[in-house]
Amino acid sequence: MTTKPSEEKQQSALTFIRHLISTKGETKFWLTQRVTAITLIPVGLWLITSIIHLTQSDYNHVKEWMSSPFIKAGLLLCVWISLYHTYLGLKVIYEDYIVYSNIKKIILLLTRMSFLTAGSLTLWAILSLSLSSQS
Amino acid sequence: MPYLRPLSPHLQIYKPQLTSILSIVHRFTGIALVFGIFALVYWIMSIALGESTFIKAQSYFRSWYSQIFLFGWSFCFFFHLCNGVRHIFWDTGFGLELPHVYRSGWLVLYGSISLTLCTWGYIYLI
């Protein structure tokens, strides 16, 4: 089977355009970014008012505040959703401004690793607080 | 990967006007807030690590240079929040006419500045 050179050219142009407008998983990405954003409106407002009220508190008061399982769950949720929302946002910025796909992949991996570390540390802190308060 | 994807136009290409500036600030506040989250994680960890670590963390946060950072983060938080709400309105098809875009833009700017000032006024004066 032979194709004319002009057809071949058209074919490669089409592949190029398909690559540029690739919409694989983009709808899901868009929706996840919006869902995390909307969730963060009440959660973020709750967090900032809590922090404002705790600015003058001593350790015992803060620990007492943290003793409620709802507060613990709220804090964990807040950090995790924020990290995820930030990860999605940073991914778009990397895609917009980093030329080389290898560097992009490395930076994305570093971001993911540091965010996973931050998320795990928060989980560890919350778990150790709930375990120590039981004993 | 056979093709390099096109990049977004770099920042100096945009004529400074409210719409472009707010869009750029939205991204910058988002980036700044990453470090704010890390500070929050450090604070939560200091509670779990015990009283002496917590007191050390609190004294860090109360130092003047941390207060500048916290002030900055609080503005970034309120700005990103207000402008995020503006974006969600746009996503549902509201406020896309140019005069509305400008009005909501000024509202976001003044709103986030006053929310930041109210927050710090409350912390220091009340």
mmCIF file of N, CA, C and O in Angstrom, chain B residues 33-100:
data_model
loop_
_atom_site.group_PDB
_atom_site.id
_atom_site.type_symbol
_atom_site.label_atom_id
_atom_site.label_comp_id
_atom_site.label_asym_id
_atom_site.label_seq_id
_atom_site.Cartn_x
_atom_site.Cartn_y
_atom_site.Cartn_z
ATOM 1 N N LEU B 33 0.755 29.950 48.570
ATOM 2 C CA LEU B 33 -0.001 29.198 49.567
ATOM 3 C C LEU B 33 0.527 27.768 49.759
ATOM 4 O O LEU B 33 0.274 27.168 50.802
ATOM 5 N N VAL B 34 1.284 27.253 48.777
ATOM 6 C CA VAL B 34 1.910 25.934 48.963
ATOM 7 C C VAL B 34 2.759 25.964 50.226
ATOM 8 O O VAL B 34 2.687 25.076 51.081
ATOM 9 N N PHE B 35 3.562 27.063 50.354
ATOM 10 C CA PHE B 35 4.444 27.175 51.511
ATOM 11 C C PHE B 35 3.644 27.424 52.792
ATOM 12 O O PHE B 35 4.048 27.007 53.866
ATOM 13 N N GLY B 36 2.507 28.074 52.622
ATOM 14 C CA GLY B 36 1.613 28.259 53.759
ATOM 15 C C GLY B 36 1.103 26.931 54.281
ATOM 16 O O GLY B 36 1.002 26.716 55.498
ATOM 17 N N ILE B 37 0.778 26.009 53.358
ATOM 18 C CA ILE B 37 0.310 24.678 53.773
ATOM 19 C C ILE B 37 1.420 23.951 54.525
ATOM 20 O O ILE B 37 1.180 23.316 55.546
ATOM 21 N N PHE B 38 2.667 24.092 54.023
ATOM 22 C CA PHE B 38 3.783 23.439 54.711
ATOM 23 C C PHE B 38 3.941 24.004 56.128
ATOM 24 O O PHE B 38 4.217 23.254 57.067
ATOM 25 N N ALA B 39 3.745 25.312 56.266
ATOM 26 C CA ALA B 39 3.823 25.913 57.605
ATOM 27 C C ALA B 39 2.715 25.362 58.499
ATOM 28 O O ALA B 39 2.938 25.076 59.684
ATOM 29 N N LEU B 40 1.530 25.175 57.921
ATOM 30 C CA LEU B 40 0.405 24.616 58.682
ATOM 31 C C LEU B 40 0.713 23.188 59.131
ATOM 32 O O LEU B 40 0.458 22.823 60.290
ATOM 33 N N VAL B 41 1.303 22.403 58.216
ATOM 34 C CA VAL B 41 1.672 21.020 58.542
ATOM 35 C C VAL B 41 2.698 21.015 59.683
ATOM 36 O O VAL B 41 2.599 20.226 60.627
ATOM 37 N N TYR B 42 3.657 21.942 59.618
ATOM 38 C CA TYR B 42 4.664 22.050 60.682
ATOM 39 C C TYR B 42 3.994 22.375 62.022
ATOM 40 O O TYR B 42 4.329 21.786 63.051
ATOM 41 N N TRP B 43 3.017 23.279 61.984
ATOM 42 C CA TRP B 43 2.310 23.660 63.217
ATOM 43 C C TRP B 43 1.552 22.466 63.795
ATOM 44 O O TRP B 43 1.612 22.198 65.001
ATOM 45 N N ILE B 44 0.844 21.713 62.943
ATOM 46 C CA ILE B 44 0.092 20.538 63.405
ATOM 47 C C ILE B 44 1.056 19.503 63.985
ATOM 48 O O ILE B 44 0.803 18.903 65.034
ATOM 49 N N MET B 45 2.204 19.323 63.314
ATOM 50 C CA MET B 45 3.185 18.357 63.807
ATOM 51 C C MET B 45 3.739 18.769 65.165
ATOM 52 O O MET B 45 3.974 17.923 66.023
ATOM 53 N N SER B 46 3.938 20.098 65.335
ATOM 54 C CA SER B 46 4.508 20.563 66.599
ATOM 55 C C SER B 46 3.556 20.273 67.766
ATOM 56 O O SER B 46 4.003 20.038 68.886
ATOM 57 N N ILE B 47 2.256 20.246 67.488
ATOM 58 C CA ILE B 47 1.301 19.901 68.551
ATOM 59 C C ILE B 47 1.477 18.438 68.935
ATOM 60 O O ILE B 47 1.494 18.079 70.124
ATOM 61 N N ALA B 48 1.650 17.579 67.919
ATOM 62 C CA ALA B 48 1.789 16.149 68.184
ATOM 63 C C ALA B 48 3.112 15.833 68.870
ATOM 64 O O ALA B 48 3.214 14.880 69.642
ATOM 65 N N LEU B 49 4.152 16.654 68.590
ATOM 66 C CA LEU B 49 5.482 16.348 69.120
ATOM 67 C C LEU B 49 5.655 16.755 70.584
ATOM 68 O O LEU B 49 6.689 16.475 71.183
ATOM 69 N N GLY B 50 4.672 17.467 71.159
ATOM 70 C CA GLY B 50 4.771 17.793 72.572
ATOM 71 C C GLY B 50 4.950 19.275 72.836
ATOM 72 O O GLY B 50 5.194 20.061 71.917
ATOM 73 N N GLU B 51 4.811 19.626 74.153
ATOM 74 C CA GLU B 51 4.704 21.031 74.521
ATOM 75 C C GLU B 51 5.930 21.855 74.142
ATOM 76 O O GLU B 51 5.797 22.967 73.636
ATOM 77 N N SER B 52 7.143 21.296 74.346
ATOM 78 C CA SER B 52 8.341 22.118 74.100
ATOM 79 C C SER B 52 8.474 22.465 72.615
ATOM 80 O O SER B 52 8.828 23.589 72.258
ATOM 81 N N THR B 53 8.164 21.492 71.756
ATOM 82 C CA THR B 53 8.211 21.772 70.308
ATOM 83 C C THR B 53 7.158 22.792 69.934
ATOM 84 O O THR B 53 7.395 23.674 69.107
ATOM 85 N N PHE B 54 5.982 22.655 70.560
ATOM 86 C CA PHE B 54 4.891 23.580 70.249
ATOM 87 C C PHE B 54 5.255 25.010 70.633
ATOM 88 O O PHE B 54 5.034 25.951 69.865
ATOM 89 N N ILE B 55 5.865 25.156 71.831
ATOM 90 C CA ILE B 55 6.249 26.501 72.286
ATOM 91 C C ILE B 55 7.293 27.111 71.345
ATOM 92 O O ILE B 55 7.229 28.290 70.987
ATOM 93 N N LYS B 56 8.228 26.244 70.884
ATOM 94 C CA LYS B 56 9.236 26.712 69.934
ATOM 95 C C LYS B 56 8.572 27.168 68.623
ATOM 96 O O LYS B 56 8.898 28.231 68.076
ATOM 97 N N ALA B 57 7.627 26.359 68.165
ATOM 98 C CA ALA B 57 6.924 26.703 66.925
ATOM 99 C C ALA B 57 6.159 28.014 67.081
ATOM 100 O O ALA B 57 6.195 28.879 66.197
ATOM 101 N N GLN B 58 5.488 28.158 68.234
ATOM 102 C CA GLN B 58 4.718 29.385 68.464
ATOM 103 C C GLN B 58 5.621 30.609 68.484
ATOM 104 O O GLN B 58 5.269 31.654 67.944
ATOM 105 N N SER B 59 6.815 30.452 69.101
ATOM 106 C CA SER B 59 7.719 31.609 69.146
ATOM 107 C C SER B 59 8.262 31.933 67.755
ATOM 108 O O SER B 59 8.513 33.088 67.435
ATOM 109 N N TYR B 60 8.426 30.888 66.936
ATOM 110 C CA TYR B 60 8.783 31.146 65.536
ATOM 111 C C TYR B 60 7.702 31.982 64.862
ATOM 112 O O TYR B 60 7.982 32.989 64.223
ATOM 113 N N PHE B 61 6.460 31.516 65.019
ATOM 114 C CA PHE B 61 5.361 32.184 64.322
ATOM 115 C C PHE B 61 5.119 33.597 64.844
ATOM 116 O O PHE B 61 4.572 34.436 64.154
ATOM 117 N N ARG B 62 5.545 33.841 66.103
ATOM 118 C CA ARG B 62 5.309 35.178 66.678
ATOM 119 C C ARG B 62 6.425 36.157 66.365
ATOM 120 O O ARG B 62 6.287 37.353 66.633
ATOM 121 N N SER B 63 7.556 35.665 65.819
ATOM 122 C CA SER B 63 8.638 36.592 65.486
ATOM 123 C C SER B 63 8.206 37.515 64.343
ATOM 124 O O SER B 63 7.305 37.169 63.570
ATOM 125 N N TRP B 64 8.860 38.661 64.237
ATOM 126 C CA TRP B 64 8.370 39.669 63.290
ATOM 127 C C TRP B 64 8.468 39.216 61.850
ATOM 128 O O TRP B 64 7.609 39.498 61.034
ATOM 129 N N TYR B 65 9.530 38.420 61.519
ATOM 130 C CA TYR B 65 9.640 38.011 60.116
ATOM 131 C C TYR B 65 8.577 36.980 59.754
ATOM 132 O O TYR B 65 8.045 36.979 58.656
ATOM 133 N N SER B 66 8.231 36.102 60.745
ATOM 134 C CA SER B 66 7.138 35.168 60.473
ATOM 135 C C SER B 66 5.811 35.890 60.330
ATOM 136 O O SER B 66 4.965 35.480 59.539
ATOM 137 N N GLN B 67 5.668 36.965 61.117
ATOM 138 C CA GLN B 67 4.405 37.723 61.046
ATOM 139 C C GLN B 67 4.224 38.334 59.659
ATOM 140 O O GLN B 67 3.112 38.388 59.149
ATOM 141 N N ILE B 68 5.343 38.749 59.046
ATOM 142 C CA ILE B 68 5.255 39.281 57.677
ATOM 143 C C ILE B 68 4.783 38.178 56.731
ATOM 144 O O ILE B 68 3.893 38.384 55.902
ATOM 145 N N PHE B 69 5.376 36.980 56.898
ATOM 146 C CA PHE B 69 4.957 35.856 56.056
ATOM 147 C C PHE B 69 3.491 35.523 56.291
ATOM 148 O O PHE B 69 2.728 35.296 55.347
ATOM 149 N N LEU B 70 3.092 35.481 57.566
ATOM 150 C CA LEU B 70 1.701 35.136 57.872
ATOM 151 C C LEU B 70 0.745 36.179 57.303
ATOM 152 O O LEU B 70 -0.328 35.837 56.795
ATOM 153 N N PHE B 71 1.166 37.444 57.373
ATOM 154 C CA PHE B 71 0.343 38.510 56.784
ATOM 155 C C PHE B 71 0.191 38.268 55.277
ATOM 156 O O PHE B 71 -0.907 38.328 54.735
ATOM 157 N N GLY B 72 1.321 37.969 54.636
ATOM 158 C CA GLY B 72 1.299 37.689 53.197
ATOM 159 C C GLY B 72 0.407 36.505 52.868
ATOM 160 O O GLY B 72 -0.412 36.566 51.950
ATOM 161 N N TRP B 73 0.564 35.422 53.647
ATOM 162 C CA TRP B 73 -0.247 34.233 53.387
ATOM 163 C C TRP B 73 -1.723 34.515 53.594
ATOM 164 O O TRP B 73 -2.563 33.986 52.861
ATOM 165 N N SER B 74 -2.040 35.332 54.596
ATOM 166 C CA SER B 74 -3.455 35.615 54.828
ATOM 167 C C SER B 74 -4.041 36.384 53.643
ATOM 168 O O SER B 74 -5.156 36.089 53.196
ATOM 169 N N PHE B 75 -3.255 37.328 53.091
ATOM 170 C CA PHE B 75 -3.753 38.022 51.891
ATOM 171 C C PHE B 75 -3.898 37.039 50.730
ATOM 172 O O PHE B 75 -4.913 37.042 50.026
ATOM 173 N N CYS B 76 -2.869 36.183 50.536
ATOM 174 C CA CYS B 76 -2.932 35.188 49.453
ATOM 175 C C CYS B 76 -4.158 34.297 49.611
ATOM 176 O O CYS B 76 -4.850 33.998 48.634
ATOM 177 N N PHE B 77 -4.414 33.887 50.851
ATOM 178 C CA PHE B 77 -5.571 33.035 51.120
ATOM 179 C C PHE B 77 -6.862 33.722 50.716
ATOM 180 O O PHE B 77 -7.676 33.182 49.966
ATOM 181 N N PHE B 78 -7.062 34.972 51.199
ATOM 182 C CA PHE B 78 -8.314 35.673 50.908
ATOM 183 C C PHE B 78 -8.433 36.001 49.427
ATOM 184 O O PHE B 78 -9.519 35.905 48.846
ATOM 185 N N PHE B 79 -7.312 36.378 48.816
ATOM 186 C CA PHE B 79 -7.379 36.700 47.391
ATOM 187 C C PHE B 79 -7.726 35.464 46.569
ATOM 188 O O PHE B 79 -8.609 35.490 45.716
ATOM 189 N N HIS B 80 -7.015 34.359 46.855
ATOM 190 C CA HIS B 80 -7.247 33.124 46.092
ATOM 191 C C HIS B 80 -8.669 32.628 46.309
ATOM 192 O O HIS B 80 -9.312 32.133 45.383
ATOM 193 N N LEU B 81 -9.162 32.795 47.530
ATOM 194 C CA LEU B 81 -10.544 32.405 47.845
ATOM 195 C C LEU B 81 -11.543 33.236 47.048
ATOM 196 O O LEU B 81 -12.414 32.692 46.356
ATOM 197 N N CYS B 82 -11.417 34.568 47.140
ATOM 198 C CA CYS B 82 -12.376 35.461 46.457
ATOM 199 C C CYS B 82 -12.305 35.284 44.944
ATOM 200 O O CYS B 82 -13.335 35.162 44.272
ATOM 201 N N ASN B 83 -11.080 35.263 44.407
ATOM 202 C CA ASN B 83 -10.951 35.122 42.960
ATOM 203 C C ASN B 83 -11.368 33.729 42.502
ATOM 204 O O ASN B 83 -11.864 33.560 41.385
ATOM 205 N N GLY B 84 -11.186 32.731 43.384
ATOM 206 C CA GLY B 84 -11.649 31.381 43.075
ATOM 207 C C GLY B 84 -13.163 31.338 42.945
ATOM 208 O O GLY B 84 -13.702 30.703 42.032
ATOM 209 N N VAL B 85 -13.843 32.039 43.845
ATOM 210 C CA VAL B 85 -15.307 32.130 43.764
ATOM 211 C C VAL B 85 -15.708 32.801 42.453
ATOM 212 O O VAL B 85 -16.639 32.359 41.766
ATOM 213 N N ARG B 86 -14.939 33.844 42.060
ATOM 214 C CA ARG B 86 -15.184 34.531 40.798
ATOM 215 C C ARG B 86 -15.045 33.560 39.624
ATOM 216 O O ARG B 86 -15.866 33.540 38.706
ATOM 217 N N HIS B 87 -14.021 32.714 39.688
ATOM 218 C CA HIS B 87 -13.819 31.718 38.634
ATOM 219 C C HIS B 87 -14.980 30.736 38.558
ATOM 220 O O HIS B 87 -15.388 30.333 37.467
ATOM 221 N N ILE B 88 -15.479 30.336 39.726
ATOM 222 C CA ILE B 88 -16.576 29.358 39.733
ATOM 223 C C ILE B 88 -17.844 29.985 39.151
ATOM 224 O O ILE B 88 -18.586 29.327 38.410
ATOM 225 N N PHE B 89 -18.049 31.269 39.412
ATOM 226 C CA PHE B 89 -19.178 31.968 38.772
ATOM 227 C C PHE B 89 -19.021 31.968 37.254
ATOM 228 O O PHE B 89 -19.974 31.733 36.521
ATOM 229 N N TRP B 90 -17.792 32.219 36.805
ATOM 230 C CA TRP B 90 -17.539 32.201 35.351
ATOM 231 C C TRP B 90 -17.822 30.821 34.771
ATOM 232 O O TRP B 90 -18.375 30.704 33.679
ATOM 233 N N ASP B 91 -17.402 29.772 35.534
ATOM 234 C CA ASP B 91 -17.607 28.404 35.036
ATOM 235 C C ASP B 91 -19.078 28.083 34.837
ATOM 236 O O ASP B 91 -19.434 27.267 33.987
ATOM 237 N N THR B 92 -19.925 28.697 35.650
ATOM 238 C CA THR B 92 -21.355 28.436 35.501
ATOM 239 C C THR B 92 -21.989 29.434 34.523
ATOM 240 O O THR B 92 -23.204 29.430 34.339
ATOM 241 N N GLY B 93 -21.179 30.310 33.931
ATOM 242 C CA GLY B 93 -21.670 31.188 32.868
ATOM 243 C C GLY B 93 -22.127 32.558 33.336
ATOM 244 O O GLY B 93 -22.685 33.316 32.564
ATOM 245 N N PHE B 94 -21.844 32.906 34.599
ATOM 246 C CA PHE B 94 -22.265 34.218 35.103
ATOM 247 C C PHE B 94 -21.118 35.230 35.043
ATOM 248 O O PHE B 94 -19.964 34.868 35.250
ATOM 249 N N GLY B 95 -21.458 36.470 34.810
ATOM 250 C CA GLY B 95 -20.493 37.557 34.937
ATOM 251 C C GLY B 95 -19.406 37.578 33.891
ATOM 252 O O GLY B 95 -18.313 38.061 34.153
ATOM 253 N N LEU B 96 -19.686 37.038 32.711
ATOM 254 C CA LEU B 96 -18.640 36.979 31.690
ATOM 255 C C LEU B 96 -18.575 38.222 30.815
ATOM 256 O O LEU B 96 -17.633 38.384 30.051
ATOM 257 N N GLU B 97 -19.559 39.123 30.919
ATOM 258 C CA GLU B 97 -19.506 40.354 30.126
ATOM 259 C C GLU B 97 -18.397 41.245 30.694
ATOM 260 O O GLU B 97 -18.177 41.275 31.910
ATOM 261 N N LEU B 98 -17.733 41.983 29.792
ATOM 262 C CA LEU B 98 -16.544 42.730 30.199
ATOM 263 C C LEU B 98 -16.780 43.693 31.377
ATOM 264 O O LEU B 98 -15.968 43.716 32.309
ATOM 265 N N PRO B 99 -17.864 44.490 31.374
ATOM 266 C CA PRO B 99 -18.063 45.368 32.547
ATOM 267 C C PRO B 99 -18.208 44.582 33.850
ATOM 268 O O PRO B 99 -17.698 45.007 34.899
ATOM 269 N N HIS B 100 -18.862 43.414 33.769
ATOM 270 C CA HIS B 100 -19.018 42.585 34.976
ATOM 271 C C HIS B 100 -17.688 42.012 35.426
ATOM 272 O O HIS B 100 -17.417 41.908 36.621
#
